[in-house]
Short mmCIF file of C-alpha atoms in Angstrom, two decimals:
data_model
loop_
_atom_site.label_atom_id
_atom_site.label_comp_id
_atom_site.label_asym_id
_atom_site.label_seq_id
_atom_site.Cartn_x
_atom_site.Cartn_y
_atom_site.Cartn_z
CA ASP A 1 6.45 -7.71 18.21
CA ALA A 2 5.28 -6.23 14.75
CA ASP A 3 1.57 -6.02 14.20
CA VAL A 4 1.82 -7.77 11.31
CA THR A 5 4.12 -10.37 10.61
CA GLN A 6 5.24 -11.92 7.41
CA THR A 7 7.39 -14.81 6.92
CA PRO A 8 9.68 -15.41 5.45
CA ARG A 9 11.29 -12.54 4.72
CA ASN A 10 13.17 -13.58 1.55
CA ARG A 11 12.89 -16.73 -0.34
CA ILE A 12 14.66 -17.97 -3.31
CA THR A 13 13.19 -20.81 -5.05
CA LYS A 14 12.86 -22.59 -8.74
CA THR A 15 10.26 -22.60 -11.42
CA GLY A 16 7.74 -24.79 -10.81
CA LYS A 17 8.05 -25.18 -6.75
CA ARG A 18 5.41 -24.31 -4.44
CA ILE A 19 5.83 -21.51 -2.46
CA MET A 20 3.62 -20.50 0.80
CA LEU A 21 4.11 -17.07 2.28
CA GLU A 22 2.71 -16.32 5.66
CA CYS A 23 0.93 -13.35 7.37
CA SER A 24 0.02 -12.94 10.97
CA GLN A 25 -1.67 -10.05 12.87
CA THR A 26 -1.77 -8.98 16.68
CA LYS A 27 -4.17 -5.88 15.85
CA GLY A 28 -7.44 -7.61 15.87
CA HIS A 29 -8.69 -6.25 12.32
CA ASP A 30 -10.95 -8.59 10.35
CA ARG A 31 -9.46 -7.46 6.95
CA MET A 32 -6.53 -8.86 5.61
CA TYR A 33 -4.70 -8.13 1.98
CA TRP A 34 -2.25 -9.47 -0.03
CA TYR A 35 -0.32 -6.80 -2.55
CA ARG A 36 2.22 -7.39 -4.68
CA GLN A 37 4.71 -4.57 -5.37
CA ASP A 38 6.56 -4.24 -8.95
CA PRO A 39 9.30 -1.31 -9.41
CA GLY A 40 7.11 1.17 -11.66
CA LEU A 41 3.78 -0.36 -11.36
CA GLY A 42 3.22 0.62 -7.48
CA LEU A 43 0.97 -2.02 -5.13
CA ARG A 44 -1.46 -4.52 -6.87
CA LEU A 45 -4.11 -6.11 -4.90
CA ILE A 46 -3.63 -10.41 -5.08
CA TYR A 47 -6.38 -11.18 -2.83
CA TYR A 48 -8.26 -9.74 0.16
CA SER A 49 -10.38 -11.23 2.77
CA PHE A 50 -13.41 -9.54 5.20
CA ASP A 51 -13.66 -12.53 7.58
CA VAL A 52 -12.62 -16.26 7.90
CA LYS A 53 -15.37 -17.11 5.32
CA ASP A 54 -15.02 -14.33 2.87
CA ILE A 55 -12.03 -14.56 0.15
CA ASN A 56 -12.23 -12.26 -2.82
CA LYS A 57 -9.83 -12.07 -6.02
CA GLY A 58 -8.16 -8.75 -6.80
CA GLU A 59 -6.79 -7.74 -10.15
CA ILE A 60 -4.05 -10.09 -10.56
CA SER A 61 -5.19 -13.34 -8.74
CA ASP A 62 -4.34 -15.99 -11.77
CA GLY A 63 -1.58 -17.99 -10.39
CA TYR A 64 -2.47 -17.49 -6.68
CA SER A 65 -4.43 -18.81 -3.91
CA VAL A 66 -5.10 -17.91 -0.58
CA SER A 67 -6.12 -19.34 2.98
CA ARG A 68 -7.84 -17.69 5.85
CA GLN A 69 -7.19 -19.88 8.29
CA ALA A 70 -8.02 -17.70 11.35
CA GLN A 71 -8.82 -14.06 11.78
CA ALA A 72 -5.29 -13.43 12.48
CA LYS A 73 -3.97 -15.55 9.72
CA PHE A 74 -3.75 -15.26 6.00
CA SER A 75 -1.26 -16.97 3.71
CA LEU A 76 -0.47 -16.58 -0.07
CA SER A 77 0.33 -19.67 -1.90
CA LEU A 78 1.86 -20.00 -5.64
CA GLU A 79 1.19 -23.34 -6.86
CA SER A 80 3.81 -23.36 -9.50
CA ALA A 81 5.96 -20.48 -9.04
CA ILE A 82 7.58 -18.68 -12.60
CA PRO A 83 9.71 -16.51 -12.68
CA ASN A 84 7.49 -13.11 -13.51
CA GLN A 85 6.10 -13.91 -9.76
CA THR A 86 9.34 -12.28 -8.67
CA ALA A 87 8.53 -9.26 -6.99
CA LEU A 88 8.02 -8.04 -3.33
CA TYR A 89 5.03 -9.46 -1.47
CA PHE A 90 3.16 -7.54 1.23
CA CYS A 91 0.46 -8.54 3.48
CA ALA A 92 -1.99 -5.72 4.90
CA THR A 93 -4.98 -5.35 7.40
CA SER A 94 -7.65 -3.04 8.23
CA ASP A 95 -10.30 -2.28 10.62
CA ARG A 96 -13.96 -2.59 9.79
CA GLN A 97 -14.60 -0.17 12.76
CA HIS A 98 -12.81 2.48 10.80
CA SER A 99 -14.10 1.27 7.48
CA GLY A 100 -14.66 4.68 6.50
CA ALA A 101 -10.81 5.33 5.88
CA ASN A 102 -9.84 1.93 5.70
CA VAL A 103 -6.08 2.93 6.58
CA LEU A 104 -3.81 0.29 5.85
CA THR A 105 -1.57 -1.28 8.35
CA PHE A 106 1.59 -3.31 6.29
CA GLY A 107 3.82 -6.26 7.16
CA ALA A 108 7.57 -5.68 6.14
CA GLY A 109 7.27 -7.45 3.39
CA SER A 110 8.46 -10.91 1.95
CA ARG A 111 10.78 -10.47 -1.25
CA LEU A 112 10.52 -13.56 -3.52
CA THR A 113 12.87 -14.61 -6.57
CA VAL A 114 11.85 -17.29 -8.78
CA LEU A 115 14.67 -18.54 -10.95
CA ALA B 1 -12.32 3.89 -13.40
CA GLN B 2 -10.64 5.24 -10.36
CA SER B 3 -7.51 5.75 -10.37
CA VAL B 4 -4.27 7.83 -9.05
CA ALA B 5 -1.36 9.41 -10.79
CA GLN B 6 2.12 10.13 -9.67
CA PRO B 7 3.52 12.28 -12.94
CA GLU B 8 7.03 12.26 -10.82
CA ASP B 9 9.39 8.94 -10.60
CA GLN B 10 11.71 10.97 -8.55
CA VAL B 11 11.94 14.30 -6.85
CA ASN B 12 15.22 15.73 -5.93
CA VAL B 13 15.37 18.42 -3.14
CA ALA B 14 18.28 19.95 -0.60
CA GLU B 15 17.76 19.56 2.96
CA GLY B 16 16.13 22.77 4.43
CA ASN B 17 14.05 23.35 1.38
CA PRO B 18 10.43 22.66 0.74
CA LEU B 19 9.26 19.41 -1.14
CA THR B 20 6.03 18.93 -2.99
CA VAL B 21 5.42 15.13 -4.20
CA LYS B 22 2.43 15.30 -6.82
CA CYS B 23 -0.41 13.34 -6.87
CA THR B 24 -3.75 13.61 -9.39
CA TYR B 25 -6.72 11.41 -9.29
CA SER B 26 -9.91 10.13 -10.71
CA VAL B 27 -13.02 8.71 -8.77
CA SER B 28 -16.46 8.93 -8.95
CA GLY B 29 -18.13 11.05 -6.20
CA ASN B 30 -16.37 12.12 -3.25
CA PRO B 31 -12.45 10.82 -3.00
CA TYR B 32 -10.97 9.29 0.20
CA LEU B 33 -7.16 10.22 -0.33
CA PHE B 34 -4.20 8.83 1.36
CA TRP B 35 -0.68 9.09 1.71
CA TYR B 36 1.55 6.27 2.52
CA VAL B 37 5.66 6.00 2.74
CA GLN B 38 8.16 3.36 2.35
CA TYR B 39 11.45 3.41 4.05
CA PRO B 40 14.17 0.74 2.59
CA ASN B 41 13.35 -2.69 3.60
CA ARG B 42 9.97 -1.99 5.61
CA GLY B 43 6.58 -1.95 4.72
CA LEU B 44 4.64 0.91 3.89
CA GLN B 45 3.43 3.29 6.58
CA PHE B 46 0.36 5.53 6.81
CA LEU B 47 1.12 9.70 6.67
CA LEU B 48 -2.32 11.01 6.18
CA LYS B 49 -5.49 10.85 5.00
CA TYR B 50 -8.30 12.90 3.46
CA ILE B 51 -12.26 12.37 3.51
CA THR B 52 -13.74 15.42 4.06
CA GLY B 53 -13.54 19.00 6.04
CA ASP B 54 -10.49 20.93 6.00
CA ASN B 55 -8.65 20.78 2.21
CA LEU B 56 -5.29 20.91 4.11
CA VAL B 57 -4.37 17.80 6.11
CA LYS B 58 -1.71 17.43 8.50
CA GLY B 59 -0.33 14.03 8.97
CA SER B 60 3.01 12.46 10.62
CA TYR B 61 6.49 13.60 10.81
CA GLY B 62 5.70 16.95 9.87
CA PHE B 63 4.04 16.29 6.21
CA GLU B 64 0.86 17.92 5.11
CA ALA B 65 -1.03 17.54 1.74
CA GLU B 66 -3.46 19.88 0.33
CA PHE B 67 -6.60 18.65 -1.27
CA ASN B 68 -7.97 20.55 -4.55
CA LYS B 69 -10.94 19.53 -5.96
CA SER B 70 -11.10 21.72 -8.86
CA GLN B 71 -7.48 20.38 -10.07
CA THR B 72 -8.62 17.18 -8.70
CA SER B 73 -5.22 16.77 -6.95
CA PHE B 74 -3.85 15.82 -3.41
CA HIS B 75 -0.10 16.76 -3.42
CA LEU B 76 2.17 16.01 -0.20
CA LYS B 77 3.96 18.77 0.74
CA LYS B 78 6.65 19.45 3.86
CA PRO B 79 7.96 22.82 4.62
CA SER B 80 11.48 21.84 5.15
CA ALA B 81 13.08 18.58 3.91
CA LEU B 82 15.51 16.41 6.13
CA VAL B 83 17.92 13.85 4.88
CA SER B 84 15.66 11.24 6.51
CA ASP B 85 12.55 11.93 4.35
CA SER B 86 14.36 10.21 1.77
CA ALA B 87 11.80 7.28 0.87
CA LEU B 88 9.21 6.15 -1.57
CA TYR B 89 5.66 8.07 -1.49
CA PHE B 90 2.56 6.42 -2.45
CA CYS B 91 -0.59 8.28 -3.07
CA ALA B 92 -3.66 6.07 -3.00
CA VAL B 93 -7.57 6.09 -3.27
CA ARG B 94 -10.36 4.19 -1.84
CA ASP B 95 -12.10 2.09 -4.53
CA GLU B 96 -15.91 3.35 -4.20
CA LEU B 97 -16.73 0.95 -7.25
CA THR B 98 -16.30 -1.97 -4.85
CA GLY B 99 -17.72 -0.45 -2.13
CA GLY B 100 -14.74 1.38 -0.59
CA PHE B 101 -13.06 -1.81 0.79
CA LYS B 102 -10.03 -1.84 -1.56
CA THR B 103 -7.44 0.69 -2.07
CA ILE B 104 -5.69 1.85 -5.16
CA PHE B 105 -2.28 2.93 -5.26
CA GLY B 106 -0.13 5.02 -7.54
CA ALA B 107 3.11 4.00 -9.01
CA GLY B 108 5.00 5.87 -6.56
CA THR B 109 7.34 8.81 -6.35
CA ARG B 110 11.04 8.39 -5.10
CA LEU B 111 12.37 11.19 -3.06
CA PHE B 112 15.82 12.15 -2.51
CA VAL B 113 16.94 14.71 -0.04
CA LYS B 114 20.38 15.82 -0.35
CA ALA B 115 22.19 17.04 2.83
#
């Protein structure tokens, strides 16, 4: 099994629908992140969480919300999806013990298309 | 502002030839620099990092990167390219302005290795 698992891997939805992307990890890492990848823009941080009680906005949090249900689970929600949220979404984790490096472990990605 | 720049959208190289993927950075203080690789339909994978010490850093799959403080560069290199090295490569820097807990990514460089 993958260390960081994202579901669904692909989703097509319509404008205005609510969408949840889920992420679970078996790394035992305390830090979890949601990134969005768009061609030519690299990865941009949406939200990050250092533990269950700590949630922080990233650079592009508008239109998104998150929930850290447990140390191993971090979900991303689009309350009312719009076409410019069509993108590839990545969940990532890192380990506080090695925070000096903050090396990220990524999931395989969730491709979301909003029509 | 903390940032990284990858000046080339695409790099083409013949199999067996040396390859270089360029990255320049702008940070306050000492940089923590990273390279990640993304293969098709996969998440990003960590290749190597520079924190301190030797300017030449060795990583996975035969890759290495050279840190140059005077030129604020961290170019990724490999002496002999393989077709299987074809992928999307991201340079990244730890964001010191937020306590080092976030990572800023470049836009990515697509590497094509021709047989």
